[in-house]
Short mmCIF file of C-alpha atoms in Angstrom, two decimals:
data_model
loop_
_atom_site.label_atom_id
_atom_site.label_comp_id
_atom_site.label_asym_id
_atom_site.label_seq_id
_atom_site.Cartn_x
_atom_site.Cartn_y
_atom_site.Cartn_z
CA UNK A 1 -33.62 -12.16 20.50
CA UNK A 2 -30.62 -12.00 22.34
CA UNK A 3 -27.25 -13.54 22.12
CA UNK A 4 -24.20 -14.11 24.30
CA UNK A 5 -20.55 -15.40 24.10
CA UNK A 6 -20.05 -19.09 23.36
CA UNK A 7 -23.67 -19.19 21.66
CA UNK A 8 -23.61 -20.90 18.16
CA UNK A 9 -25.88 -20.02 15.51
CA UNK A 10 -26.50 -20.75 11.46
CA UNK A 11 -27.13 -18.19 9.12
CA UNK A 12 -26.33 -17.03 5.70
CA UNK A 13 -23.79 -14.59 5.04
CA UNK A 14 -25.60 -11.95 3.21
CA UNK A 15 -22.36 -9.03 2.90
CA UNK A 16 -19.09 -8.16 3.34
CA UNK A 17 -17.35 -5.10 5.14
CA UNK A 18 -14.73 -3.22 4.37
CA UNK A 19 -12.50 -5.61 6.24
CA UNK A 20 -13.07 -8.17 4.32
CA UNK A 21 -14.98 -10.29 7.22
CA UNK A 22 -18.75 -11.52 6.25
CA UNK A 23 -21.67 -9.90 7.33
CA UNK A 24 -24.68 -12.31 8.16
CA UNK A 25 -28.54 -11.31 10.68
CA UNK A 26 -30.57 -13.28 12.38
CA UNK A 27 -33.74 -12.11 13.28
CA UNK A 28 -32.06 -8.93 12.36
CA UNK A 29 -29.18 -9.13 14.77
CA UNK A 30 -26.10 -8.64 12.74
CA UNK A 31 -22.91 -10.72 13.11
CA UNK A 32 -19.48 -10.02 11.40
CA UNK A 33 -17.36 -13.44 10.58
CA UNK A 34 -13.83 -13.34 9.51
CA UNK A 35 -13.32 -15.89 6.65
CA UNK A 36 -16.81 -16.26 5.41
CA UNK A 37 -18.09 -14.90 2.29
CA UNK A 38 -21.50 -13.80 0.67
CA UNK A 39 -23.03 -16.93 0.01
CA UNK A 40 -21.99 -19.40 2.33
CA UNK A 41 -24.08 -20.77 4.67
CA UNK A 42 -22.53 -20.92 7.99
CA UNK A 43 -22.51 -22.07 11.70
CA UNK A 44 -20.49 -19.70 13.73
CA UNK A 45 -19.33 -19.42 17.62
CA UNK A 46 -20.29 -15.74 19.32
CA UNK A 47 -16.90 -14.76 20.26
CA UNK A 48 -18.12 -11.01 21.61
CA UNK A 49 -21.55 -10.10 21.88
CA UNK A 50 -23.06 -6.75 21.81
CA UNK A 51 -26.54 -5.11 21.94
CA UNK A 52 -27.01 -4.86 18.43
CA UNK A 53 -23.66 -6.91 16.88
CA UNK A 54 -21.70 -9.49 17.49
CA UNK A 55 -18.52 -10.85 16.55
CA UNK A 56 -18.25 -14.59 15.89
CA UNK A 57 -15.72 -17.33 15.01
CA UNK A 58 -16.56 -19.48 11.50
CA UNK A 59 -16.82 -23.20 12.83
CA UNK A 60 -18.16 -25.09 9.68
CA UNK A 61 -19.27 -23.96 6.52
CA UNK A 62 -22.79 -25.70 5.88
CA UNK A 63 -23.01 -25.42 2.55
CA UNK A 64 -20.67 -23.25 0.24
CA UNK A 65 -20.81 -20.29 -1.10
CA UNK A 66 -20.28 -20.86 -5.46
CA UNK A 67 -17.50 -18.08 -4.86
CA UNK A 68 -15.53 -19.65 -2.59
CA UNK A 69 -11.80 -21.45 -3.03
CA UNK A 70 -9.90 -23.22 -1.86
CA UNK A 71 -6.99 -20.48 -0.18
CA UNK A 72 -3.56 -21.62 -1.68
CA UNK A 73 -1.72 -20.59 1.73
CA UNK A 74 -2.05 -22.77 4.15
CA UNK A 75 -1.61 -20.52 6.72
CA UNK A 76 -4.37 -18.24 5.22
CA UNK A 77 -6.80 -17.69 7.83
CA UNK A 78 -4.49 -16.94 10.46
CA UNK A 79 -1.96 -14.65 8.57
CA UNK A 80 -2.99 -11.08 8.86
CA UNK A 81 -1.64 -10.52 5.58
CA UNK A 82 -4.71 -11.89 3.24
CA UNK A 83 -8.26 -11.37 4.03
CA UNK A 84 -10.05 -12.63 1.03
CA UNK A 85 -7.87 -15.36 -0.36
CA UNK A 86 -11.07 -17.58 0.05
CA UNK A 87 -13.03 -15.82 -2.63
CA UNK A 88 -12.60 -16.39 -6.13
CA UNK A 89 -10.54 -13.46 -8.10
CA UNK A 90 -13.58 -12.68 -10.14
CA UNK A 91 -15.62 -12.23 -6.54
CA UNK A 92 -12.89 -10.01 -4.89
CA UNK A 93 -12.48 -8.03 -8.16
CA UNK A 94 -16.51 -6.97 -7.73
CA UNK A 95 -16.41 -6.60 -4.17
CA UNK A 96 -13.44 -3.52 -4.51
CA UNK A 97 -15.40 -2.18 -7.07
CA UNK A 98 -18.63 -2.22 -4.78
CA UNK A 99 -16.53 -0.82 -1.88
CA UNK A 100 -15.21 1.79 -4.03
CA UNK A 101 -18.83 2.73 -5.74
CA UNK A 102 -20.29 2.37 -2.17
CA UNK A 103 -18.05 4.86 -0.60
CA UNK A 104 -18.40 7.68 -2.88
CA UNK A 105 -21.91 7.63 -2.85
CA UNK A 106 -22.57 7.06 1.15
CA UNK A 107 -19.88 9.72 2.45
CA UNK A 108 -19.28 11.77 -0.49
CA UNK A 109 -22.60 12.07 -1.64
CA UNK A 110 -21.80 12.06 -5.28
CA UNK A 111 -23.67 10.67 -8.30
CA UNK A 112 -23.36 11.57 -11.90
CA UNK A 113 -20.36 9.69 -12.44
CA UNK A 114 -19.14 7.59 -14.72
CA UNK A 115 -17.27 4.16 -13.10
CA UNK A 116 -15.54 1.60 -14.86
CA UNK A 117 -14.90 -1.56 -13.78
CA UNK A 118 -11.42 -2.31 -12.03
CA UNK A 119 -8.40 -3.06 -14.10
CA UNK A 120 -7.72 -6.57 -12.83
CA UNK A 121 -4.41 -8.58 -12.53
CA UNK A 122 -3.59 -11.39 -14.63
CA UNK A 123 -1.86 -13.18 -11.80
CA UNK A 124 -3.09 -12.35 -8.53
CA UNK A 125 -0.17 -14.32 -6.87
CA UNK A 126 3.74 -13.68 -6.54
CA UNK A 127 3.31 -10.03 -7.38
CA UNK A 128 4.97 -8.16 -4.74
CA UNK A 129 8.36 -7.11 -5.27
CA UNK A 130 8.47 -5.90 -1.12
CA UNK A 131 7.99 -7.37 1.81
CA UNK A 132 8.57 -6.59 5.92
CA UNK A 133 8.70 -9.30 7.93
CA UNK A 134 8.35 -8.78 11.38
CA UNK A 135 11.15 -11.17 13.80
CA UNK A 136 10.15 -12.67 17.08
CA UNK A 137 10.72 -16.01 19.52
CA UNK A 138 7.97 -18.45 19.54
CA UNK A 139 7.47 -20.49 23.06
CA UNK A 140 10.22 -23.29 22.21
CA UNK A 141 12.85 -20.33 22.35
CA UNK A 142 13.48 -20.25 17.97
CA UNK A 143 13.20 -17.71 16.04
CA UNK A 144 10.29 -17.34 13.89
CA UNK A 145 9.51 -14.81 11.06
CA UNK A 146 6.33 -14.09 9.15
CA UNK A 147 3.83 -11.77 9.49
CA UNK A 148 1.51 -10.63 12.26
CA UNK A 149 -1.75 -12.62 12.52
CA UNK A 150 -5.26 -10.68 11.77
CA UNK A 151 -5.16 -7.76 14.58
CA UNK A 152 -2.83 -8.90 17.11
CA UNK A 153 1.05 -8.57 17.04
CA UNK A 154 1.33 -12.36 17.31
CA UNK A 155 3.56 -14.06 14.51
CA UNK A 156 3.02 -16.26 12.33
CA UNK A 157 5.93 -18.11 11.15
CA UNK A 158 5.87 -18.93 7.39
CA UNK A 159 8.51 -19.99 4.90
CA UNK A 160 6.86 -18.89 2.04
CA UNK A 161 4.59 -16.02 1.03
CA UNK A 162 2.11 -16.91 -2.05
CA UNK A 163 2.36 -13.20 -2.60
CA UNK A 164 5.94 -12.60 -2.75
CA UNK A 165 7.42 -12.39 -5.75
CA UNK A 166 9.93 -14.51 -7.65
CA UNK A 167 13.03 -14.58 -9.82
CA UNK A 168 13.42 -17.12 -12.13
CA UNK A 169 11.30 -19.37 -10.27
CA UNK A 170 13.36 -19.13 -7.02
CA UNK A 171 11.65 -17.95 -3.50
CA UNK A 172 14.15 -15.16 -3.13
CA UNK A 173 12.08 -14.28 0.11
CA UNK A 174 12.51 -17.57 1.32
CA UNK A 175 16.56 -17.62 0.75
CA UNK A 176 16.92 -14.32 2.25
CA UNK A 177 15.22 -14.85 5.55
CA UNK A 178 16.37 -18.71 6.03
CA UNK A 179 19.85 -16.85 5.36
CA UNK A 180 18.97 -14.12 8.48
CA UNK A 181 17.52 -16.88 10.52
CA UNK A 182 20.28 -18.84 10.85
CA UNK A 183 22.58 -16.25 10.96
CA UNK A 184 21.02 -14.92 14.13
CA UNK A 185 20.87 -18.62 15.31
CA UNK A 186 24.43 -19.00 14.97
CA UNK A 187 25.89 -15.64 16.58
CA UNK A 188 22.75 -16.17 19.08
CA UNK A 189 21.71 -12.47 17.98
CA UNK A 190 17.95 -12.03 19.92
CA UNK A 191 14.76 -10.99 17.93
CA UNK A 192 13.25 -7.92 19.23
CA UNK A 193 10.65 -8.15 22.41
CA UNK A 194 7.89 -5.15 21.32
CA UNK A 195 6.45 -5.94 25.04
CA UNK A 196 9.98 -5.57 27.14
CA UNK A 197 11.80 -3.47 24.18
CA UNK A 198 14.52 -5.61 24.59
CA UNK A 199 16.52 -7.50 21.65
CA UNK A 200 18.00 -6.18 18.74
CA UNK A 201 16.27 -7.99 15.06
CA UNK A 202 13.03 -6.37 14.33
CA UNK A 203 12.02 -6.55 11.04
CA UNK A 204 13.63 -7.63 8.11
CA UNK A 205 13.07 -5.34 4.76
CA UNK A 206 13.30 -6.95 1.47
CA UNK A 207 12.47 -5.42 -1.88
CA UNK A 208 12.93 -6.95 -5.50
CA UNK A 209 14.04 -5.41 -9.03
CA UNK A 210 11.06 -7.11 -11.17
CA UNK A 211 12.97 -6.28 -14.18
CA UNK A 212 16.58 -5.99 -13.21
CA UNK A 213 16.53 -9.21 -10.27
CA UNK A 214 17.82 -7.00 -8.02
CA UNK A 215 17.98 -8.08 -4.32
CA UNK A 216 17.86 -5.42 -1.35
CA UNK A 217 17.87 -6.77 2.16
CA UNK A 218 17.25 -4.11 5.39
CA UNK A 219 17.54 -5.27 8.87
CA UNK A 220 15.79 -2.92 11.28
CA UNK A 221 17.61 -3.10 14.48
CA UNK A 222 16.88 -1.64 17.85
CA UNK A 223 20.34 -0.83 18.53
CA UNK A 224 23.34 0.78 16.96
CA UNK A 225 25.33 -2.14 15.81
CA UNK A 226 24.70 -5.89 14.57
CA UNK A 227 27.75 -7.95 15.69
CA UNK A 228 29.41 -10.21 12.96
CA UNK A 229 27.22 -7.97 10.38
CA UNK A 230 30.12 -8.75 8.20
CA UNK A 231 29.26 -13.05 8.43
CA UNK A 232 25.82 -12.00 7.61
CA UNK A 233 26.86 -9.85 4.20
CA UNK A 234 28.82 -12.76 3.30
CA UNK A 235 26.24 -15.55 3.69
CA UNK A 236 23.30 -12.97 1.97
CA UNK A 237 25.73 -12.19 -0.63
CA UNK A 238 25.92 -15.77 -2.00
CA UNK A 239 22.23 -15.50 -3.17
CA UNK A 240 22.49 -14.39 -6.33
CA UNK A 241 21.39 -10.88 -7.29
CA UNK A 242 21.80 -9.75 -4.06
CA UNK A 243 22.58 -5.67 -4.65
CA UNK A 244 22.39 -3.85 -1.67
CA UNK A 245 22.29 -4.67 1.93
CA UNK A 246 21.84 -1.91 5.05
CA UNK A 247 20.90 -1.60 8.38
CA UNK A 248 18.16 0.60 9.78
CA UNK A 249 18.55 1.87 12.81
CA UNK A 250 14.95 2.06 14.70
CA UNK A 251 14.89 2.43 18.50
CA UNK A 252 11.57 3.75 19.47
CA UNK A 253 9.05 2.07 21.44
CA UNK A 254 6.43 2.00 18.50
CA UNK A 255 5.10 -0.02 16.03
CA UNK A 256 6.33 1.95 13.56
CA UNK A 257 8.91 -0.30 11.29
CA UNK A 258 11.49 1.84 10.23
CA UNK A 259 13.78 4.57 11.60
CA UNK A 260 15.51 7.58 10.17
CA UNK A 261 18.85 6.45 9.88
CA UNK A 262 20.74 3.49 7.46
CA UNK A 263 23.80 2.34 7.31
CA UNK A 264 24.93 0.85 4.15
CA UNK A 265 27.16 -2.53 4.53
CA UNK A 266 27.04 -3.69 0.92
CA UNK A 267 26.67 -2.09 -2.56
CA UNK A 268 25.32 1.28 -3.48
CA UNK A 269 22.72 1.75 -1.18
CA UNK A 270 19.96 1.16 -3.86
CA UNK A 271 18.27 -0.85 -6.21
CA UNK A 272 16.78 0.24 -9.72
CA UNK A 273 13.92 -1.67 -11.58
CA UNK A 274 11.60 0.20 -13.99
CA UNK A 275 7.82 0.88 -14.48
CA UNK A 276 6.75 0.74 -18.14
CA UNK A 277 10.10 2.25 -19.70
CA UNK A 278 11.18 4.59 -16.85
CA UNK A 279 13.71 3.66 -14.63
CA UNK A 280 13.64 3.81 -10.71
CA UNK A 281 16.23 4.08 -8.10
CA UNK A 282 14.83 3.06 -5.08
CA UNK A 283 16.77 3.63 -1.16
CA UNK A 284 15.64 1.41 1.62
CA UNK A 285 13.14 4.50 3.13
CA UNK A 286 11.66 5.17 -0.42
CA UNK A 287 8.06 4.62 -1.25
CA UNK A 288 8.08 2.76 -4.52
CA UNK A 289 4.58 0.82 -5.47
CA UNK A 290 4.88 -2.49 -4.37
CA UNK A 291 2.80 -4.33 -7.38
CA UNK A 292 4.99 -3.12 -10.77
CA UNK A 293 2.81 -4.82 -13.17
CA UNK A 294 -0.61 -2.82 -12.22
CA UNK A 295 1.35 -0.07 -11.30
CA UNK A 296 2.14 0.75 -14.86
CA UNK A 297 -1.53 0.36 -15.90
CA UNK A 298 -2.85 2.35 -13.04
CA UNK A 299 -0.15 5.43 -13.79
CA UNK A 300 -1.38 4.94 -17.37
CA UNK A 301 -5.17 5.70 -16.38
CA UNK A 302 -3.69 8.69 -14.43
CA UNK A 303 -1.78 10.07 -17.47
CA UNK A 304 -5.32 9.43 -19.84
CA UNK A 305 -7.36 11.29 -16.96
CA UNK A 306 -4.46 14.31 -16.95
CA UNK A 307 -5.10 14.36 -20.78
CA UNK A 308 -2.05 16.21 -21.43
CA UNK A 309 -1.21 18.15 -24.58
CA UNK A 310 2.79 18.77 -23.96
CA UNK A 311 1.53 22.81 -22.88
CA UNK A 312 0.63 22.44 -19.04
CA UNK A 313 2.43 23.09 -16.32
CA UNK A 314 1.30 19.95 -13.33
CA UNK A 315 1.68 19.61 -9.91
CA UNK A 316 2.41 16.12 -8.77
CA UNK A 317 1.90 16.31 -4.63
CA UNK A 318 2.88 13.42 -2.45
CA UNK A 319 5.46 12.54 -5.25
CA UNK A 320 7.80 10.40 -3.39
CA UNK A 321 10.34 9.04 -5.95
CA UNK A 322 8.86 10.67 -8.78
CA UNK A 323 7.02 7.59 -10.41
CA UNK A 324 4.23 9.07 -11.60
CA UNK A 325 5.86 12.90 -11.65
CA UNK A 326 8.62 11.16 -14.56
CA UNK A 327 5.45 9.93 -16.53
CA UNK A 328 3.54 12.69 -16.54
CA UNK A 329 6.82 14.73 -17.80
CA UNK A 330 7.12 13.27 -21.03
CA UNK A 331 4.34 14.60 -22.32
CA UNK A 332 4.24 17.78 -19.78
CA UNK A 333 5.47 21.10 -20.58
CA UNK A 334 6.54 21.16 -16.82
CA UNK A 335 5.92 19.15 -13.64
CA UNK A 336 6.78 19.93 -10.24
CA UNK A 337 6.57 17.17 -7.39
CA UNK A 338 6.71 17.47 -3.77
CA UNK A 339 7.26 15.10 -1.14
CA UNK A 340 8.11 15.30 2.56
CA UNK A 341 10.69 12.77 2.75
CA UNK A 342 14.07 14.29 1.78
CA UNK A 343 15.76 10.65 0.84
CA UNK A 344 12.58 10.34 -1.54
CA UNK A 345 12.91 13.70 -3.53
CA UNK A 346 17.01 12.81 -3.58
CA UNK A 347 15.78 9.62 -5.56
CA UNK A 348 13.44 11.44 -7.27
CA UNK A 349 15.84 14.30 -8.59
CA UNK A 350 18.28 10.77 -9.55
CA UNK A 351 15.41 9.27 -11.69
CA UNK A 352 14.32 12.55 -13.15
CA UNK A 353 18.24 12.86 -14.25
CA UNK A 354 18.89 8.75 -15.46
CA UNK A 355 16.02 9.13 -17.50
CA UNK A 356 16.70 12.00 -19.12
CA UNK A 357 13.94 13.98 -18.29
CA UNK A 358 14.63 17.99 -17.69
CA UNK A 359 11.19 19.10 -17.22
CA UNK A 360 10.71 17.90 -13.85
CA UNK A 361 11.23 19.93 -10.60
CA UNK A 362 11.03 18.24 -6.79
CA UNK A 363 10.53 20.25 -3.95
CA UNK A 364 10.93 18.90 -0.35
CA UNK A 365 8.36 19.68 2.23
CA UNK A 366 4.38 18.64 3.30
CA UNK A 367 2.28 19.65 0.02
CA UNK A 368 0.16 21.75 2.09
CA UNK A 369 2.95 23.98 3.12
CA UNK A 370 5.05 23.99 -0.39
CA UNK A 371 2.49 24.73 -2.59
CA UNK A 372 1.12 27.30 -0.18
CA UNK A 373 4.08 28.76 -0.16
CA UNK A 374 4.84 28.17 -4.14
CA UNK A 375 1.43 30.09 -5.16
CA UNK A 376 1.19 32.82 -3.09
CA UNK A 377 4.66 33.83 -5.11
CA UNK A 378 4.00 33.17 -7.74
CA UNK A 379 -0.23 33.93 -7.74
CA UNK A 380 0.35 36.83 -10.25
CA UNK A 381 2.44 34.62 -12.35
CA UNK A 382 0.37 33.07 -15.08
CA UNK A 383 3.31 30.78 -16.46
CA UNK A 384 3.18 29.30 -13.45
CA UNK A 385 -0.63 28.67 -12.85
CA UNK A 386 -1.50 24.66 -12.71
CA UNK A 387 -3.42 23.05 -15.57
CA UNK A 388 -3.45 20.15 -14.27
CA UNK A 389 -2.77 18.64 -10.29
CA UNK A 390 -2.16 15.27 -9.43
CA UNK A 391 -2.77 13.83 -5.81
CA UNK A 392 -1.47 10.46 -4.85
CA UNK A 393 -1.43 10.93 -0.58
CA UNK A 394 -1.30 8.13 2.08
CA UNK A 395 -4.17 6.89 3.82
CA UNK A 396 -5.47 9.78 5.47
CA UNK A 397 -5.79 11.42 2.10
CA UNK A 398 -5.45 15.03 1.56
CA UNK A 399 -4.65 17.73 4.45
CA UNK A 400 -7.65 20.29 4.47
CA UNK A 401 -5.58 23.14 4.06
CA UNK A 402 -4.05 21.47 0.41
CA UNK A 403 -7.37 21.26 -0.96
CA UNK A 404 -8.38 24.84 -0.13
CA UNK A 405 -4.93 26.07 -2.10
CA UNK A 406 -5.75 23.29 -4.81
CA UNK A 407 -9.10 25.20 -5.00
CA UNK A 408 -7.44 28.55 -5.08
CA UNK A 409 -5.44 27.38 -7.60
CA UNK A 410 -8.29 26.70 -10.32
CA UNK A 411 -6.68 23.95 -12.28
CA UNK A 412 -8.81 22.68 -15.11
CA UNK A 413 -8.73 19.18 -13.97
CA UNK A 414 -7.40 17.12 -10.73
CA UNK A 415 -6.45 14.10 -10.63
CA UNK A 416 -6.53 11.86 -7.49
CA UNK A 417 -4.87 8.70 -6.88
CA UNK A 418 -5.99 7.00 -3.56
CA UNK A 419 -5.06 4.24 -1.65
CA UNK A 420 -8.57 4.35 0.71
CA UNK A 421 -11.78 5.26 -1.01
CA UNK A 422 -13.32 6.30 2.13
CA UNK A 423 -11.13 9.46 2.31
CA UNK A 424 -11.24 9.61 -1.56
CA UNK A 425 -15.41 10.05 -1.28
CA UNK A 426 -14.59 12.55 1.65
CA UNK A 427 -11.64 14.49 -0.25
CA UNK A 428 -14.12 14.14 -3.53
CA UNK A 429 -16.94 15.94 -1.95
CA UNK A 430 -15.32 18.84 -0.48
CA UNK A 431 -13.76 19.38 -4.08
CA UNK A 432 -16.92 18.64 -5.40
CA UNK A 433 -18.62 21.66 -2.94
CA UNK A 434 -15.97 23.74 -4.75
CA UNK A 435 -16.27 23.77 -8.13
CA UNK A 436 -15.88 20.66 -8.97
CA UNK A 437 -17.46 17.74 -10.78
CA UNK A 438 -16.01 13.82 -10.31
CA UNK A 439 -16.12 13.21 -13.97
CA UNK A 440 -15.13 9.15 -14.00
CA UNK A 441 -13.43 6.57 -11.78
CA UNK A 442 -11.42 3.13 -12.48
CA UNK A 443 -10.29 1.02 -8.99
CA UNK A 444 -7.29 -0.46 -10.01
CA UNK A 445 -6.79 -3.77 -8.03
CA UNK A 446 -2.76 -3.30 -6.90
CA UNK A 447 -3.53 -6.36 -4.18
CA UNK A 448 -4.83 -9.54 -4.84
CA UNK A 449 -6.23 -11.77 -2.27
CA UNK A 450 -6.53 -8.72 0.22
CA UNK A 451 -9.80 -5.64 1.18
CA UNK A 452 -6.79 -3.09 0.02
CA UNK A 453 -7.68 -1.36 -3.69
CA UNK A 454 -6.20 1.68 -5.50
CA UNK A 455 -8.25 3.93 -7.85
CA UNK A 456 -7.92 6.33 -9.99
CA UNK A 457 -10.50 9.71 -10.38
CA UNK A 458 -10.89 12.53 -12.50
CA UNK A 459 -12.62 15.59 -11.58
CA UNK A 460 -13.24 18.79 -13.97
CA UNK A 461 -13.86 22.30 -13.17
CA UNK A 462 -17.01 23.58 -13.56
CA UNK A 463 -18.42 26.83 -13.27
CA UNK A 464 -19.99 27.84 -10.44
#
């Protein structure tokens, strides 16, 4: 049977991919819906049709799936920034650990492993302590602010993220970009045009100090200077808590957010907040978890999977601030963390020093290249030989080249920390191929209501 653009059809929604969108056949043509979940019973609208897929619009939901909300956003379905907000918590919670599970058996090829089910949130709402909003003109000439709807650059404008996380019951994201917004509508300061590059507001960064309240605001500018910047640290600096306020300077045709440089305008160019009992400086470019509550559990599952003794020496690679370098030190003999963002290891070297904690070294550089460079010398060196490594890299997991030195190396256990389990399973498996065996693994849901979910893996040496 074939199908074409504008057909509608009814089916039951049978899957879901790793976008979150629902995966439905009929008469074993497969269709991928955005919205729908397993369960529900759908009519849909063929928006692109291909041989063997399509991709179609959800127009009614014929009878509901028992997992299915209602999304408390209003704007749910077109915001980019939630993908599952339609499924119960319970639902999403199995559905990472399926994705997870999934993954490291179909591309890594693994079994013999023991997984646990993922360490859920108690509040899957108001939990992020950052957020980016994007700044553009909608088609009445104002300025809107929000974020970007499902794969497109488009805008939506929102005054209030479900996601975003209070103080004391106020919206602080809410204050601070009504504050920017009118600001810019005042002194007639543009938003940024991504298609013409011209403007000058292009994002505006906010982070939050769960513990302390503290308030950082970063506007990304494509331009040197913001006029009347001093008006604008005035107004932002009658919200109380407000800490630190900067510019970034970002002038490259890309849709990469920020730049290289900052330029402080108000306070001391930071703000702290703490994870467990450690304390955190964090800069305006520093990667800092964005969910404090589960980062402290997951961190905690990486220190039980380390299973440290207060004798082994640890490498901590993709370290960035030292967050998970300045937990594994307190019951280290010595850790050493690299990162290849210079402001991060400054911050890092800061946090290692306000806590107190003299066992920790932070090199700057990619971790393929430092601890290259770090073993061959000091191969000969059995003081320094690993016991332990740690792994926490972006999204494209581990270069190929820092696995073959982690190899050479011969710690007795690794520990990975992964943001994507599809280059986890792939990562996994060439350890695996190399004397190594993935021992256990725990997804560790860092955020609610979207496809994204952390884990946490140990693997053991074994003898080949």
């Amino acid at each position: 049977m074939s199908f074409k653009k504008d057909d509608k059809v009814t089916f039951v929604i049978e899957d879901i991919g790793t976008g979150g969108e629902g995966i439905g056949k009929v008469d074993g043509y497969t269709l991928f819906v955005k919205d729908a979940i397993i369960g529900d019973k759908i009519e849909a609208k063929i928006i692109k049709a291909k041989k063997n897929y399509s991709y179609a619009r959800l127009e009614k939901i014929i009878e509901a799936s028992s997992d299915r909300v209602t999304p408390a956003c209003p704007v749910a379905r077109q915001c980019g920034g939630c993908q599952i907000q339609q499924m119960s918590y319970e639902a999403q919670l199995r559905f990472k650990e399926k994705l997870v599970d999934d993954n490291l058996k179909r591309i890594g090829k693994i079994e013999g492993y023991e997984f646990f089910p993922a360490i859920g949130m108690e509040e899957p709402f108001r939990y992020r302590n950052k957020a980016q909003y994007p700044v553009g003109t909608a088609k009445d000439g104002s300025i809107v602010m929000g974020f970007y709807a499902g794969r497109t650059h488009s805008i939506i404008n929102i005054d209030s993220c479900d996601l975003g996380l209070k103080i004391d019951g106020r919206d602080v994201n809410k204050e601070v970009m009504d504050t920017v917004k009118a600001f810019m509508t005042k002194y007639r300061i543009a938003p940024y045009n991504e298609v013409t590059h011209k403007g000058l507001v292009r994002h505006v960064l906010i982070r939050i100090g769960a513990k302390t309240k503290q308030i950082m605001v970063c506007v990304i500018i494509n331009g040197k200077n913001l006029p009347n910047k001093e008006k604008l640290v005035e107004e932002l600096c009658k919200l109380e808590g407000m800490y630190s306020i900067s510019l970034n300077i970002n002038t490259k045709k890309s849709n990469v957010i920020l730049g290289d440089k900052v330029i402080n305008l108000y306070g001391p160019g930071y703000i702290e907040d703490y994870i467990g009992d450690v304390k955190f400086r964090i800069s305006p470019l520093s990667f800092f978890q964005v969910n404090p509550v589960q980062t402290e559990k997951l961190y905690n599952k990486a220190l039980e999977y380390a299973d440290l003794t207060g004798n082994e020496m640890v490498w901590d690679l993709y370290c960035g601030i030292g967050s998970i370098s300045l937990f594994l030190a307190k019951k280290a003999k010595q850790v050493l963390g690299v990162e290849i963002v210079p402001e991060a290891i400054a911050d890092a070297k800061i946090n290692a020093k306000i806590n107190g904690i003299n066992n920790a070294e932070f090199f700057v550089g990619a971790a393929e290249d430092v601890v290259t460079e770090y073993f061959e010398n000091h191969k000969d060196d059995e003081e320094c030989k690993p016991d332990v490594i740690v792994v926490d890299p972006p999204r494209k997991g581990c270069d190929h080249k820092l696995l073959e030195t982690i190899v050479e190396m011969n710690p007795e256990r690794v520990v990975y920390v992964s943001c994507d389990s599809a280059t986890l399973a792939r990562d996994v498996k060439w350890l695996s191929e190399n004397g190594y065996k993935l021992k256990e693994v725990t997804p560790c849901d860092m955020f609610g209501q979207t496809t994204h979910v952390e884990c946490v893996v140990a693997l053991h040496r074994v003898d080949m």
